Short mmCIF file of C-alpha atoms in Angstrom, two decimals:
data_model
loop_
_atom_site.label_atom_id
_atom_site.label_comp_id
_atom_site.label_asym_id
_atom_site.label_seq_id
_atom_site.Cartn_x
_atom_site.Cartn_y
_atom_site.Cartn_z
CA UNK K 1271 59.67 -2.78 39.91
CA UNK K 1272 60.07 -6.33 38.51
CA UNK K 1273 56.57 -7.73 38.45
CA UNK K 1274 57.45 -10.90 36.56
CA UNK K 1275 57.69 -13.28 39.52
CA UNK K 1276 54.47 -11.98 41.04
CA UNK K 1277 52.76 -12.22 37.70
CA UNK K 1278 53.49 -15.88 36.95
CA UNK K 1279 51.09 -17.40 39.47
CA UNK K 1280 48.51 -14.64 39.00
CA UNK K 1281 48.48 -15.09 35.23
CA UNK K 1282 47.78 -18.81 35.56
CA UNK K 1283 44.75 -18.17 37.72
CA UNK K 1284 43.42 -15.42 35.47
CA UNK K 1285 43.92 -17.42 32.27
CA UNK K 1286 42.11 -20.38 33.81
CA UNK K 1287 39.24 -18.10 34.79
CA UNK K 1288 38.98 -16.75 31.22
CA UNK K 1289 39.00 -20.29 29.82
CA UNK K 1290 36.44 -21.32 32.42
CA UNK K 1291 33.98 -18.68 31.17
CA UNK K 1292 33.75 -20.41 27.79
CA UNK K 1293 35.73 -22.69 25.50
CA UNK K 1294 38.21 -20.46 23.74
CA UNK K 1295 41.44 -20.27 21.73
CA UNK K 1296 44.80 -18.52 22.07
CA UNK K 1297 44.15 -15.22 20.31
CA UNK K 1298 40.81 -14.78 22.07
CA UNK K 1299 42.44 -15.41 25.48
CA UNK K 1300 45.10 -12.79 24.71
CA UNK K 1301 42.41 -10.34 23.60
CA UNK K 1302 40.40 -10.87 26.80
CA UNK K 1303 43.44 -10.57 29.05
CA UNK K 1304 44.51 -7.34 27.34
CA UNK K 1305 41.00 -5.94 27.86
CA UNK K 1306 41.29 -6.76 31.56
CA UNK K 1307 44.50 -4.73 31.80
CA UNK K 1308 47.20 -7.30 31.09
CA UNK K 1309 48.56 -5.26 28.21
CA UNK K 1310 51.88 -7.14 27.99
CA UNK K 1311 50.08 -10.41 27.25
CA UNK K 1312 50.93 -11.75 23.78
CA UNK K 1313 50.44 -15.12 22.11
CA UNK K 1314 54.13 -15.78 22.64
CA UNK K 1315 53.81 -15.32 26.43
CA UNK K 1316 50.49 -17.17 26.57
CA UNK K 1317 51.50 -20.33 24.75
CA UNK K 1318 54.14 -21.59 27.24
CA UNK K 1319 51.65 -20.94 30.06
CA UNK K 1320 49.01 -22.96 28.24
CA UNK K 1321 51.55 -25.77 27.84
CA UNK K 1322 52.17 -25.71 31.57
CA UNK K 1323 48.46 -25.71 32.37
CA UNK K 1324 47.86 -28.63 30.00
CA UNK K 1325 50.67 -30.56 31.66
CA UNK K 1326 49.07 -29.95 35.04
CA UNK K 1327 45.76 -31.17 33.55
CA UNK K 1328 43.95 -27.96 34.45
CA UNK K 1329 42.92 -27.49 30.82
CA UNK K 1330 42.28 -29.80 27.91
CA UNK K 1331 42.25 -28.93 24.23
CA UNK K 1332 40.68 -30.01 20.99
CA UNK K 1333 41.27 -28.97 17.40
CA UNK K 1334 38.21 -27.54 15.66
CA UNK K 1335 37.54 -26.04 12.26
CA UNK K 1336 38.20 -22.33 12.03
CA UNK K 1337 36.98 -19.70 9.56
CA UNK K 1338 40.61 -18.51 9.18
CA UNK K 1339 41.79 -21.69 7.51
CA UNK K 1340 43.88 -24.12 9.56
CA UNK K 1341 42.17 -25.95 12.44
CA UNK K 1342 42.34 -24.05 15.69
CA UNK K 1343 43.10 -25.38 19.16
CA UNK K 1344 40.25 -24.68 21.58
CA UNK K 1345 40.85 -24.96 25.33
CA UNK K 1346 38.39 -25.80 28.06
CA UNK K 1347 38.67 -26.22 31.81
CA UNK K 1348 38.90 -29.64 33.41
CA UNK K 1349 37.48 -30.55 36.83
CA UNK K 1350 40.98 -30.07 38.30
CA UNK K 1351 41.14 -26.68 36.61
CA UNK K 1352 37.79 -25.64 38.11
CA UNK K 1353 38.98 -26.64 41.57
CA UNK K 1354 42.22 -24.70 41.05
CA UNK K 1355 40.30 -21.55 40.00
CA UNK K 1356 38.23 -21.76 43.21
CA UNK K 1357 41.39 -22.16 45.32
CA UNK K 1358 43.09 -19.31 43.45
CA UNK K 1359 40.08 -17.05 44.01
CA UNK K 1360 40.12 -17.77 47.78
CA UNK K 1361 43.88 -17.29 48.02
CA UNK K 1362 43.72 -14.06 46.04
CA UNK K 1363 40.95 -12.62 48.27
CA UNK K 1364 42.99 -13.41 51.36
CA UNK K 1365 46.18 -11.98 49.86
CA UNK K 1366 44.42 -8.85 48.65
CA UNK K 1367 42.99 -8.22 52.13
CA UNK K 1368 46.39 -8.73 53.79
CA UNK K 1369 48.29 -6.52 51.33
CA UNK K 1370 45.63 -3.82 51.54
CA UNK K 1371 45.92 -3.87 55.33
CA UNK K 1372 49.70 -3.46 55.14
CA UNK K 1373 49.70 -0.81 52.42
CA UNK K 1374 46.80 1.22 53.84
CA UNK K 1375 47.56 0.83 57.53
CA UNK K 1376 48.36 4.47 58.00
CA UNK K 1377 45.11 5.60 56.37
CA UNK J 1403 45.90 -54.67 16.39
CA UNK J 1404 46.24 -50.93 15.61
CA UNK J 1405 48.91 -50.64 18.30
CA UNK J 1406 51.08 -53.17 16.46
CA UNK J 1407 51.26 -51.56 13.07
CA UNK J 1408 50.86 -47.83 13.56
CA UNK J 1409 52.04 -45.34 16.09
CA UNK J 1410 50.96 -41.80 16.75
CA UNK J 1411 54.51 -40.43 16.83
CA UNK J 1412 55.15 -41.30 13.19
CA UNK J 1413 51.67 -40.03 12.39
CA UNK J 1414 52.15 -36.61 14.02
CA UNK J 1415 55.64 -36.26 12.45
CA UNK J 1416 54.18 -36.97 9.02
CA UNK J 1417 51.26 -34.56 9.57
CA UNK J 1418 53.64 -31.81 10.66
CA UNK J 1419 55.88 -32.31 7.62
CA UNK J 1420 52.84 -32.06 5.38
CA UNK J 1421 51.44 -28.96 7.10
CA UNK J 1422 54.84 -27.26 7.13
CA UNK J 1423 54.70 -27.30 3.32
CA UNK J 1424 51.74 -24.90 3.60
CA UNK J 1425 53.86 -22.25 5.35
CA UNK J 1426 56.00 -20.11 3.11
CA UNK J 1427 58.84 -17.62 3.04
CA UNK J 1428 60.33 -16.05 6.18
CA UNK J 1429 57.78 -17.66 8.47
CA UNK J 1430 58.81 -21.10 7.29
CA UNK J 1431 62.49 -20.25 7.81
CA UNK J 1432 61.69 -18.92 11.29
CA UNK J 1433 59.71 -22.05 12.15
CA UNK J 1434 62.47 -24.42 11.09
CA UNK J 1435 65.02 -22.39 13.03
CA UNK J 1436 62.83 -22.57 16.14
CA UNK J 1437 62.25 -26.31 15.74
CA UNK J 1438 65.95 -27.09 15.44
CA UNK J 1439 66.79 -24.87 18.39
CA UNK J 1440 64.22 -26.42 20.73
CA UNK J 1441 65.12 -29.94 19.54
CA UNK J 1442 68.72 -29.38 20.71
CA UNK J 1443 67.49 -29.37 24.32
CA UNK J 1444 66.09 -32.25 26.41
CA UNK J 1445 62.46 -31.90 25.42
CA UNK J 1446 60.28 -34.96 24.98
CA UNK J 1447 60.19 -35.94 21.30
CA UNK J 1448 56.41 -36.35 21.29
CA UNK J 1449 55.83 -33.05 23.06
CA UNK J 1450 58.17 -31.41 20.56
CA UNK J 1451 55.92 -32.62 17.73
CA UNK J 1452 52.82 -31.35 19.56
CA UNK J 1453 54.48 -27.96 19.96
CA UNK J 1454 55.48 -28.00 16.28
CA UNK J 1455 51.87 -28.65 15.31
CA UNK J 1456 50.69 -25.65 17.33
CA UNK J 1457 53.43 -23.41 15.97
CA UNK J 1458 52.71 -24.41 12.39
CA UNK J 1459 49.10 -23.39 13.04
CA UNK J 1460 50.25 -19.99 14.35
CA UNK J 1461 52.58 -19.52 11.39
CA UNK J 1462 49.76 -20.37 8.97
CA UNK J 1463 47.59 -17.73 10.62
CA UNK J 1464 50.50 -15.26 10.47
CA UNK J 1465 50.82 -16.02 6.75
CA UNK J 1466 47.12 -15.29 6.24
CA UNK J 1467 47.36 -12.06 8.22
CA UNK J 1468 50.48 -11.18 6.19
CA UNK J 1469 52.59 -10.63 9.28
CA UNK J 1470 55.77 -12.31 10.50
CA UNK J 1471 55.65 -15.15 13.00
CA UNK J 1472 57.57 -13.01 15.47
CA UNK J 1473 54.93 -10.29 15.17
CA UNK J 1474 52.23 -12.90 15.72
CA UNK J 1475 53.98 -14.22 18.80
CA UNK J 1476 54.66 -10.72 20.08
CA UNK J 1477 57.94 -11.79 21.67
CA UNK J 1478 61.40 -12.43 20.20
CA UNK J 1479 61.84 -15.96 18.80
CA UNK J 1480 64.67 -16.89 21.11
CA UNK J 1481 62.79 -15.75 24.22
CA UNK J 1482 59.77 -17.78 23.11
CA UNK J 1483 61.89 -20.86 22.47
CA UNK J 1484 63.55 -20.58 25.89
CA UNK J 1485 60.11 -20.44 27.54
CA UNK J 1486 59.07 -23.55 25.61
CA UNK J 1487 62.22 -25.38 26.66
CA UNK J 1488 61.60 -24.41 30.28
CA UNK J 1489 58.10 -25.89 30.15
CA UNK J 1490 59.07 -28.98 28.20
CA UNK J 1491 62.27 -30.13 29.91
CA UNK J 1492 62.31 -33.85 30.51
CA UNK J 1493 64.63 -36.78 29.94
CA UNK J 1494 64.29 -38.28 26.49
CA UNK J 1495 66.97 -40.98 26.73
CA UNK J 1496 64.34 -43.74 26.63
CA UNK J 1497 62.76 -42.26 23.52
CA UNK J 1498 66.08 -41.91 21.73
CA UNK J 1499 67.22 -45.43 22.68
CA UNK J 1500 63.91 -46.85 21.51
CA UNK J 1501 64.21 -45.22 18.11
CA UNK J 1502 67.88 -46.23 17.74
CA UNK J 1503 67.08 -49.83 18.71
CA UNK J 1504 64.11 -49.95 16.33
CA UNK J 1505 66.04 -48.61 13.34
CA UNK J 1506 69.14 -50.72 14.04
CA UNK J 1507 67.17 -53.98 14.38
CA UNK J 1508 65.08 -53.22 11.30
CA UNK J 1509 68.26 -52.43 9.34
CA UNK J 1510 69.77 -55.78 10.39
CA UNK J 1511 66.60 -57.63 9.47
CA UNK J 1512 66.48 -56.04 6.02
CA UNK J 1513 70.20 -56.62 5.47
CA UNK J 1514 70.04 -60.32 6.35
CA UNK J 1515 66.80 -60.81 4.40
CA UNK J 1516 68.53 -59.54 1.27
CA UNK J 1517 71.55 -61.69 2.09
CA UNK J 1518 69.39 -64.81 2.43
CA UNK J 1519 67.41 -64.00 -0.72
CA UNK J 1520 70.53 -63.66 -2.85
CA UNK J 1521 72.84 -66.19 -1.14
CA UNK J 1522 70.36 -68.66 0.30
CA UNK J 1523 70.15 -70.09 3.81
CA UNK J 1524 73.50 -71.51 4.81
CA UNK J 1525 74.06 -74.17 7.49
CA UNK J 1526 76.87 -72.18 8.97
CA UNK J 1527 76.02 -68.57 9.28
CA UNK J 1528 75.23 -66.16 12.06
CA UNK J 1529 74.92 -62.62 13.22
CA UNK J 1530 78.29 -61.11 12.41
CA UNK J 1531 79.84 -58.69 14.87
CA UNK J 1532 80.89 -56.13 12.27
CA UNK J 1533 77.41 -56.06 10.68
CA UNK J 1534 75.65 -55.61 14.03
CA UNK J 1535 78.06 -52.92 15.13
CA UNK J 1536 77.77 -51.18 11.79
CA UNK J 1537 73.97 -51.04 12.12
CA UNK J 1538 74.20 -49.68 15.66
CA UNK J 1539 76.95 -47.20 14.78
CA UNK J 1540 74.94 -45.90 11.82
CA UNK J 1541 71.93 -45.19 14.00
CA UNK J 1542 73.97 -43.61 16.78
CA UNK J 1543 75.89 -41.66 14.17
CA UNK J 1544 72.70 -40.34 12.64
CA UNK J 1545 71.58 -39.07 16.05
CA UNK J 1546 74.99 -37.54 16.72
CA UNK J 1547 75.00 -35.73 13.37
CA UNK J 1548 71.46 -34.47 13.99
CA UNK J 1549 72.50 -33.19 17.42
CA UNK J 1550 75.50 -31.45 15.87
CA UNK J 1551 73.30 -29.83 13.21
CA UNK J 1552 70.81 -28.68 15.82
CA UNK J 1553 73.50 -27.14 17.94
CA UNK J 1554 74.96 -25.32 14.94
CA UNK J 1555 71.59 -23.88 13.95
CA UNK J 1556 69.46 -21.53 15.94
CA UNK J 1557 70.55 -18.59 18.01
CA UNK J 1558 73.57 -19.78 19.98
CA UNK J 1559 77.03 -19.97 18.66
CA UNK J 1560 77.91 -23.46 19.80
CA UNK J 1561 80.09 -24.41 16.89
CA UNK J 1562 82.95 -25.32 19.23
CA UNK J 1563 80.81 -27.84 21.12
CA UNK J 1564 79.50 -29.34 17.91
CA UNK J 1565 83.08 -29.75 16.59
CA UNK J 1566 84.01 -31.68 19.74
CA UNK J 1567 80.99 -33.95 19.41
CA UNK J 1568 81.76 -34.54 15.74
CA UNK J 1569 85.42 -35.29 16.53
CA UNK J 1570 84.43 -37.83 19.19
CA UNK J 1571 82.22 -39.62 16.74
CA UNK J 1572 84.88 -39.54 14.04
CA UNK J 1573 87.34 -41.20 16.46
CA UNK J 1574 84.80 -43.93 17.24
CA UNK J 1575 84.24 -44.55 13.52
CA UNK J 1576 87.99 -44.74 12.83
CA UNK J 1577 88.43 -47.15 15.74
CA UNK J 1578 85.66 -49.31 14.34
CA UNK J 1579 87.13 -49.31 10.83
CA UNK J 1580 90.56 -50.19 12.23
CA UNK J 1581 89.10 -52.98 14.36
CA UNK J 1582 87.35 -54.47 11.37
CA UNK J 1583 90.52 -54.21 9.30
CA UNK J 1584 92.60 -56.26 11.76
CA UNK J 1585 90.35 -59.23 11.36
CA UNK J 1586 87.09 -58.97 13.23
CA UNK J 1587 85.21 -59.07 9.95
CA UNK J 1588 83.15 -62.17 9.37
CA UNK J 1589 83.21 -63.37 12.97
CA UNK J 1590 79.72 -64.44 14.02
CA UNK J 1591 78.89 -63.87 17.66
CA UNK J 1592 75.61 -65.72 17.24
CA UNK J 1593 76.25 -68.66 14.89
CA UNK J 1594 73.46 -70.86 13.60
CA UNK J 1595 71.53 -72.04 10.60
CA UNK J 1596 70.32 -69.37 8.20
CA UNK J 1597 66.66 -70.14 8.93
CA UNK J 1598 67.21 -69.79 12.66
CA UNK J 1599 68.92 -66.43 12.24
CA UNK J 1600 66.13 -65.25 9.96
CA UNK J 1601 63.40 -66.30 12.42
CA UNK J 1602 65.24 -64.66 15.32
CA UNK J 1603 65.65 -61.42 13.38
CA UNK J 1604 62.02 -61.51 12.25
CA UNK J 1605 60.88 -61.95 15.86
CA UNK J 1606 63.23 -59.19 17.03
CA UNK J 1607 62.01 -56.82 14.29
CA UNK J 1608 58.34 -57.56 15.05
CA UNK J 1609 58.98 -57.23 18.79
CA UNK J 1610 60.79 -53.91 18.60
CA UNK J 1611 58.18 -52.56 16.17
CA UNK J 1612 55.38 -53.52 18.57
CA UNK J 1613 57.17 -52.09 21.63
CA UNK J 1614 57.90 -48.91 19.70
CA UNK J 1615 54.27 -48.45 18.59
CA UNK J 1616 52.90 -49.26 22.01
CA UNK J 1617 55.23 -46.76 23.72
CA UNK J 1618 54.38 -43.91 21.36
CA UNK J 1619 50.65 -44.57 21.45
CA UNK J 1620 50.72 -44.46 25.24
CA UNK J 1621 52.76 -41.25 25.07
CA UNK J 1622 50.28 -39.67 22.70
CA UNK J 1623 47.40 -40.25 25.13
CA UNK J 1624 48.98 -37.65 27.45
CA UNK J 1625 48.60 -34.87 24.89
CA UNK J 1626 45.69 -33.12 23.18
CA UNK J 1627 46.93 -33.12 19.64
CA UNK J 1628 44.27 -34.73 17.46
#
Protein backbone atom coordinates (compact mmCIF):
# COMPACT_ATOMS: atom_id res chain seq x y z
CA UNK A 1 0.00 0.00 0.00
CA UNK A 2 1.37 3.47 -0.91
CA UNK A 3 1.43 5.37 2.35
CA UNK A 4 3.29 8.38 1.01
CA UNK A 5 0.32 10.68 0.44
CA UNK A 6 -1.18 9.86 3.82
CA UNK A 7 2.16 10.36 5.47
CA UNK A 8 2.88 13.88 4.22
CA UNK A 9 0.36 15.71 6.37
CA UNK A 10 0.85 13.36 9.33
CA UNK A 11 4.62 13.84 9.28
CA UNK A 12 4.26 17.62 9.44
CA UNK A 13 2.11 17.41 12.53
CA UNK A 14 4.38 14.89 14.24
CA UNK A 15 7.56 16.82 13.44
CA UNK A 16 6.01 20.00 14.82
CA UNK A 17 5.05 18.16 17.98
CA UNK A 18 8.63 16.87 18.43
CA UNK A 19 10.01 20.39 17.89
CA UNK A 20 7.40 21.76 20.28
CA UNK A 21 8.68 19.51 23.10
CA UNK A 22 12.05 21.28 23.06
CA UNK A 23 14.32 23.26 20.77
CA UNK A 24 16.09 20.71 18.63
CA UNK A 25 18.09 20.07 15.46
CA UNK A 26 17.76 17.84 12.39
CA UNK A 27 19.54 14.69 13.51
CA UNK A 28 17.79 14.72 16.88
CA UNK A 29 14.37 15.09 15.19
CA UNK A 30 15.16 12.12 12.92
CA UNK A 31 16.28 10.09 15.94
CA UNK A 32 13.08 10.89 17.87
CA UNK A 33 10.84 10.13 14.90
CA UNK A 34 12.56 6.79 14.31
CA UNK A 35 12.06 5.91 17.99
CA UNK A 36 8.36 6.66 17.59
CA UNK A 37 8.12 4.18 14.71
CA UNK A 38 8.81 6.34 11.66
CA UNK A 39 11.70 4.14 10.61
CA UNK A 40 11.90 5.53 7.05
CA UNK A 41 12.62 9.02 8.35
CA UNK A 42 16.09 10.25 7.31
CA UNK A 43 17.73 13.66 7.30
CA UNK A 44 17.19 13.78 3.55
CA UNK A 45 13.41 13.35 3.95
CA UNK A 46 13.26 15.65 6.96
CA UNK A 47 15.06 18.65 5.51
CA UNK A 48 12.55 19.50 2.72
CA UNK A 49 9.74 19.19 5.29
CA UNK A 50 11.55 21.59 7.60
CA UNK A 51 11.93 24.00 4.67
CA UNK A 52 8.20 23.83 4.08
CA UNK A 53 7.40 24.36 7.76
CA UNK A 54 9.76 27.35 7.92
CA UNK A 55 8.07 28.85 4.87
CA UNK A 56 4.70 28.45 6.55
CA UNK A 57 6.19 30.15 9.64
CA UNK A 58 5.32 27.23 11.89
CA UNK A 59 8.95 26.94 12.98
CA UNK A 60 11.85 29.33 13.27
CA UNK A 61 15.53 28.50 13.41
CA UNK A 62 18.77 29.82 14.80
CA UNK A 63 22.37 28.72 14.36
CA UNK A 64 24.12 27.77 17.59
CA UNK A 65 27.53 26.40 18.46
CA UNK A 66 27.78 22.63 18.34
CA UNK A 67 30.27 20.23 19.92
CA UNK A 68 30.65 18.53 16.50
CA UNK A 69 32.30 21.51 14.87
CA UNK A 70 30.23 23.60 12.45
CA UNK A 71 27.35 25.64 13.89
CA UNK A 72 24.11 23.72 14.01
CA UNK A 73 20.62 24.90 13.07
CA UNK A 74 18.22 24.60 15.99
CA UNK A 75 14.46 24.77 15.38
CA UNK A 76 11.73 25.94 17.70
CA UNK A 77 7.97 26.29 17.36
CA UNK A 78 6.35 29.63 16.65
CA UNK A 79 2.94 30.71 17.93
CA UNK A 80 1.46 29.73 14.54
CA UNK A 81 3.17 26.36 14.87
CA UNK A 82 1.69 25.81 18.34
CA UNK A 83 -1.79 26.60 17.02
CA UNK A 84 -1.26 24.21 14.10
CA UNK A 85 -0.19 21.38 16.45
CA UNK A 86 -3.39 21.86 18.48
CA UNK A 87 -5.51 21.79 15.30
CA UNK A 88 -3.62 18.74 14.03
CA UNK A 89 -4.16 16.94 17.33
CA UNK A 90 -7.94 17.61 17.20
CA UNK A 91 -8.18 16.60 13.55
CA UNK A 92 -6.18 13.43 14.17
CA UNK A 93 -8.39 12.40 17.13
CA UNK A 94 -11.49 12.87 15.00
CA UNK A 95 -9.99 11.00 12.05
CA UNK A 96 -8.75 8.16 14.24
CA UNK A 97 -12.23 7.72 15.75
CA UNK A 98 -13.89 7.72 12.32
CA UNK A 99 -11.43 5.28 10.76
CA UNK A 100 -11.62 3.00 13.78
CA UNK A 101 -15.41 2.98 13.49
CA UNK A 102 -15.22 2.03 9.81
CA UNK A 103 -12.48 -0.58 10.19
CA UNK A 104 -13.88 -2.18 13.36
CA UNK A 105 -17.58 -1.93 12.56
CA UNK A 106 -18.03 -5.65 12.29
CA UNK A 107 -16.38 -6.29 15.67
CA UNK B 1 23.20 53.49 6.05
CA UNK B 2 24.00 49.75 6.25
CA UNK B 3 21.31 49.06 3.66
CA UNK B 4 23.12 51.26 1.14
CA UNK B 5 26.52 49.65 1.19
CA UNK B 6 26.06 46.02 2.13
CA UNK B 7 23.55 43.37 1.32
CA UNK B 8 22.91 40.02 2.91
CA UNK B 9 22.83 38.16 -0.41
CA UNK B 10 26.47 38.94 -1.18
CA UNK B 11 27.28 38.19 2.46
CA UNK B 12 25.67 34.73 2.48
CA UNK B 13 27.24 33.89 -0.93
CA UNK B 14 30.67 34.83 0.40
CA UNK B 15 30.13 32.86 3.64
CA UNK B 16 29.06 29.79 1.69
CA UNK B 17 32.10 29.98 -0.61
CA UNK B 18 34.34 30.18 2.43
CA UNK B 19 32.65 27.31 4.27
CA UNK B 20 32.62 25.13 1.14
CA UNK B 21 36.43 25.22 1.27
CA UNK B 22 36.17 23.27 4.54
CA UNK B 23 34.44 20.33 2.83
CA UNK B 24 36.69 17.92 1.03
CA UNK B 25 36.76 15.04 -1.42
CA UNK B 26 33.64 13.26 -2.66
CA UNK B 27 31.34 15.20 -0.36
CA UNK B 28 32.50 18.46 -1.89
CA UNK B 29 31.98 17.09 -5.40
CA UNK B 30 28.51 15.86 -4.41
CA UNK B 31 27.63 19.25 -2.90
CA UNK B 32 28.66 21.19 -5.98
CA UNK B 33 26.74 18.81 -8.20
CA UNK B 34 23.63 19.28 -6.05
CA UNK B 35 24.00 23.07 -6.02
CA UNK B 36 24.29 23.31 -9.79
CA UNK B 37 21.36 20.97 -10.30
CA UNK B 38 19.01 22.85 -7.98
CA UNK B 39 20.17 26.22 -9.38
CA UNK B 40 19.00 25.13 -12.85
CA UNK B 41 15.39 25.29 -11.62
CA UNK B 42 13.29 28.32 -10.65
CA UNK B 43 14.29 28.51 -7.02
CA UNK B 44 14.71 31.85 -5.30
CA UNK B 45 18.38 32.85 -5.36
CA UNK B 46 18.39 33.81 -1.68
CA UNK B 47 16.65 30.62 -0.62
CA UNK B 48 19.16 28.68 -2.71
CA UNK B 49 21.99 30.21 -0.67
CA UNK B 50 20.17 29.40 2.59
CA UNK B 51 19.79 25.80 1.44
CA UNK B 52 23.47 25.72 0.43
CA UNK B 53 24.44 26.89 3.91
CA UNK B 54 22.43 24.08 5.51
CA UNK B 55 23.81 21.47 3.12
CA UNK B 56 27.39 22.58 3.68
CA UNK B 57 26.75 22.10 7.40
CA UNK B 58 25.45 18.56 6.76
CA UNK B 59 28.41 17.78 4.51
CA UNK B 60 30.84 19.04 7.17
CA UNK B 61 29.21 16.74 9.72
CA UNK B 62 29.37 13.87 7.19
CA UNK B 63 33.09 14.60 6.75
CA UNK B 64 33.61 14.41 10.52
CA UNK B 65 31.65 11.17 10.76
CA UNK B 66 33.67 9.87 7.79
CA UNK B 67 30.58 8.99 5.79
CA UNK B 68 29.35 10.19 2.40
CA UNK B 69 26.83 13.00 2.11
CA UNK B 70 24.37 10.59 0.54
CA UNK B 71 24.70 8.28 3.54
CA UNK B 72 24.13 11.25 5.83
CA UNK B 73 21.04 12.29 3.91
CA UNK B 74 19.79 8.71 3.76
CA UNK B 75 18.18 9.29 0.36
CA UNK B 76 19.64 9.43 -3.16
CA UNK B 77 21.02 12.86 -4.11
CA UNK B 78 18.69 13.37 -7.04
CA UNK B 79 15.59 12.49 -5.00
CA UNK B 80 16.70 14.94 -2.31
CA UNK B 81 17.31 17.68 -4.86
CA UNK B 82 13.89 17.15 -6.45
CA UNK B 83 12.25 17.49 -3.02
CA UNK B 84 14.16 20.74 -2.45
CA UNK B 85 13.10 22.08 -5.82
CA UNK B 86 9.48 21.19 -5.07
CA UNK B 87 9.61 23.16 -1.81
CA UNK B 88 11.53 26.09 -3.23
CA UNK B 89 9.81 26.75 -6.56
CA UNK B 90 9.18 30.43 -7.14
CA UNK B 91 9.73 32.99 -9.86
CA UNK B 92 13.17 34.55 -9.75
CA UNK B 93 12.90 36.83 -12.78
CA UNK B 94 13.00 39.94 -10.59
CA UNK B 95 16.12 38.73 -8.81
CA UNK B 96 17.90 37.91 -12.06
CA UNK B 97 16.93 41.22 -13.69
CA UNK B 98 18.09 43.11 -10.62
CA UNK B 99 21.51 41.48 -10.69
CA UNK B 100 21.86 41.95 -14.47
CA UNK B 101 20.87 45.62 -14.20
CA UNK B 102 23.25 46.19 -11.28
CA UNK B 103 26.24 44.60 -13.01
CA UNK B 104 25.53 46.24 -16.38
CA UNK B 105 25.17 49.74 -14.90
CA UNK B 106 28.26 49.31 -12.73
CA UNK B 107 30.22 48.08 -15.76
CA UNK B 108 29.14 51.17 -17.74
CA UNK B 109 30.06 53.47 -14.88
CA UNK B 110 33.52 51.93 -14.54
CA UNK B 111 34.06 51.98 -18.30
CA UNK B 112 33.15 55.65 -18.68
CA UNK B 113 35.10 56.61 -15.55
CA UNK B 114 38.24 55.13 -17.08
CA UNK B 115 37.39 56.81 -20.39
CA UNK B 116 37.04 60.21 -18.70
CA UNK B 117 40.20 59.72 -16.63
CA UNK B 118 42.33 58.94 -19.68
CA UNK B 119 40.60 61.10 -22.32
CA UNK B 120 39.14 63.90 -20.22
CA UNK B 121 35.62 65.32 -20.21
CA UNK B 122 34.61 66.23 -23.73
CA UNK B 123 31.91 68.76 -24.66
CA UNK B 124 30.44 66.37 -27.15
CA UNK B 125 30.15 62.92 -25.78
CA UNK B 126 27.39 60.64 -24.65
CA UNK B 127 26.26 57.18 -23.82
CA UNK B 128 27.07 55.19 -26.94
CA UNK B 129 24.62 52.57 -28.12
CA UNK B 130 27.24 49.89 -28.80
CA UNK B 131 28.83 50.34 -25.35
CA UNK B 132 25.50 50.13 -23.53
CA UNK B 133 24.40 47.11 -25.52
CA UNK B 134 27.76 45.45 -24.99
CA UNK B 135 27.44 45.86 -21.21
CA UNK B 136 23.91 44.46 -21.23
CA UNK B 137 24.79 41.61 -23.59
CA UNK B 138 27.77 40.63 -21.43
CA UNK B 139 25.60 40.36 -18.34
CA UNK B 140 22.82 38.49 -20.12
CA UNK B 141 25.45 36.28 -21.75
CA UNK B 142 27.00 35.45 -18.40
CA UNK B 143 23.59 34.34 -17.10
CA UNK B 144 22.92 32.32 -20.25
CA UNK B 145 26.29 30.55 -20.01
CA UNK B 146 25.69 29.82 -16.33
CA UNK B 147 22.26 28.38 -17.16
CA UNK B 148 23.82 26.23 -19.87
CA UNK B 149 26.49 24.96 -17.47
CA UNK B 150 23.89 24.17 -14.83
CA UNK B 151 21.77 22.24 -17.26
CA UNK B 152 24.79 20.25 -18.46
CA UNK B 153 25.79 19.32 -14.91
CA UNK B 154 23.82 17.29 -12.46
CA UNK B 155 21.77 14.22 -13.11
CA UNK B 156 19.79 14.94 -16.26
CA UNK B 157 21.10 14.64 -19.72
CA UNK B 158 19.93 17.95 -21.09
CA UNK B 159 22.83 18.60 -23.40
CA UNK B 160 20.48 19.07 -26.35
CA UNK B 161 18.58 21.86 -24.59
CA UNK B 162 21.79 23.56 -23.52
CA UNK B 163 23.09 23.45 -27.12
CA UNK B 164 19.93 25.20 -28.32
CA UNK B 165 20.25 27.89 -25.66
CA UNK B 166 23.92 28.39 -26.52
CA UNK B 167 23.12 28.59 -30.24
CA UNK B 168 20.44 31.23 -29.63
CA UNK B 169 22.88 33.34 -27.70
CA UNK B 170 25.58 32.89 -30.34
CA UNK B 171 23.13 34.16 -33.00
CA UNK B 172 22.34 37.22 -30.88
CA UNK B 173 26.07 37.95 -30.43
CA UNK B 174 26.74 37.59 -34.17
CA UNK B 175 23.82 39.90 -34.94
CA UNK B 176 25.21 42.44 -32.52
CA UNK B 177 28.71 42.25 -33.98
CA UNK B 178 27.30 42.62 -37.50
CA UNK B 179 25.15 45.57 -36.45
CA UNK B 180 28.14 47.33 -34.95
CA UNK B 181 30.20 46.62 -38.05
CA UNK B 182 27.73 48.33 -40.40
CA UNK B 183 28.11 51.60 -38.61
CA UNK B 184 26.25 51.80 -35.34
CA UNK B 185 29.53 52.20 -33.50
CA UNK B 186 30.10 55.56 -31.92
CA UNK B 187 26.49 56.71 -32.14
CA UNK B 188 25.43 58.27 -28.84
CA UNK B 189 21.80 57.81 -27.92
CA UNK B 190 22.22 60.11 -24.94
CA UNK B 191 24.54 62.95 -26.01
CA UNK B 192 25.82 65.54 -23.57
CA UNK B 193 28.82 67.01 -21.84
CA UNK B 194 31.24 64.55 -20.26
CA UNK B 195 30.51 65.84 -16.75
CA UNK B 196 26.78 65.39 -17.24
CA UNK B 197 27.22 61.82 -18.44
CA UNK B 198 29.52 61.07 -15.51
CA UNK B 199 27.05 62.48 -12.96
CA UNK B 200 24.17 60.58 -14.54
CA UNK B 201 26.13 57.32 -14.48
CA UNK B 202 27.25 57.95 -10.90
CA UNK B 203 23.65 58.53 -9.83
CA UNK B 204 22.49 55.45 -11.75
CA UNK B 205 25.24 53.30 -10.20
CA UNK B 206 24.49 54.55 -6.68
CA UNK B 207 20.75 54.12 -7.26
CA UNK B 208 20.96 50.57 -8.57
CA UNK B 209 23.41 49.63 -5.79
CA UNK B 210 21.00 50.96 -3.16
CA UNK B 211 17.95 49.28 -4.71
CA UNK B 212 19.90 46.03 -4.98
CA UNK B 213 21.02 46.11 -1.32
CA UNK B 214 17.59 47.09 -0.08
CA UNK B 215 15.90 44.27 -2.02
CA UNK B 216 18.28 41.58 -0.77
CA UNK B 217 18.20 42.77 2.83
CA UNK B 218 14.40 42.64 2.78
CA UNK B 219 14.59 39.16 1.23
CA UNK B 220 16.98 37.97 3.90
CA UNK B 221 14.55 38.95 6.67
CA UNK B 222 12.24 36.13 5.50
CA UNK B 223 14.82 33.45 6.27
CA UNK B 224 16.55 32.16 9.39
CA UNK B 225 20.09 31.99 8.16
CA UNK B 226 22.26 33.99 10.56
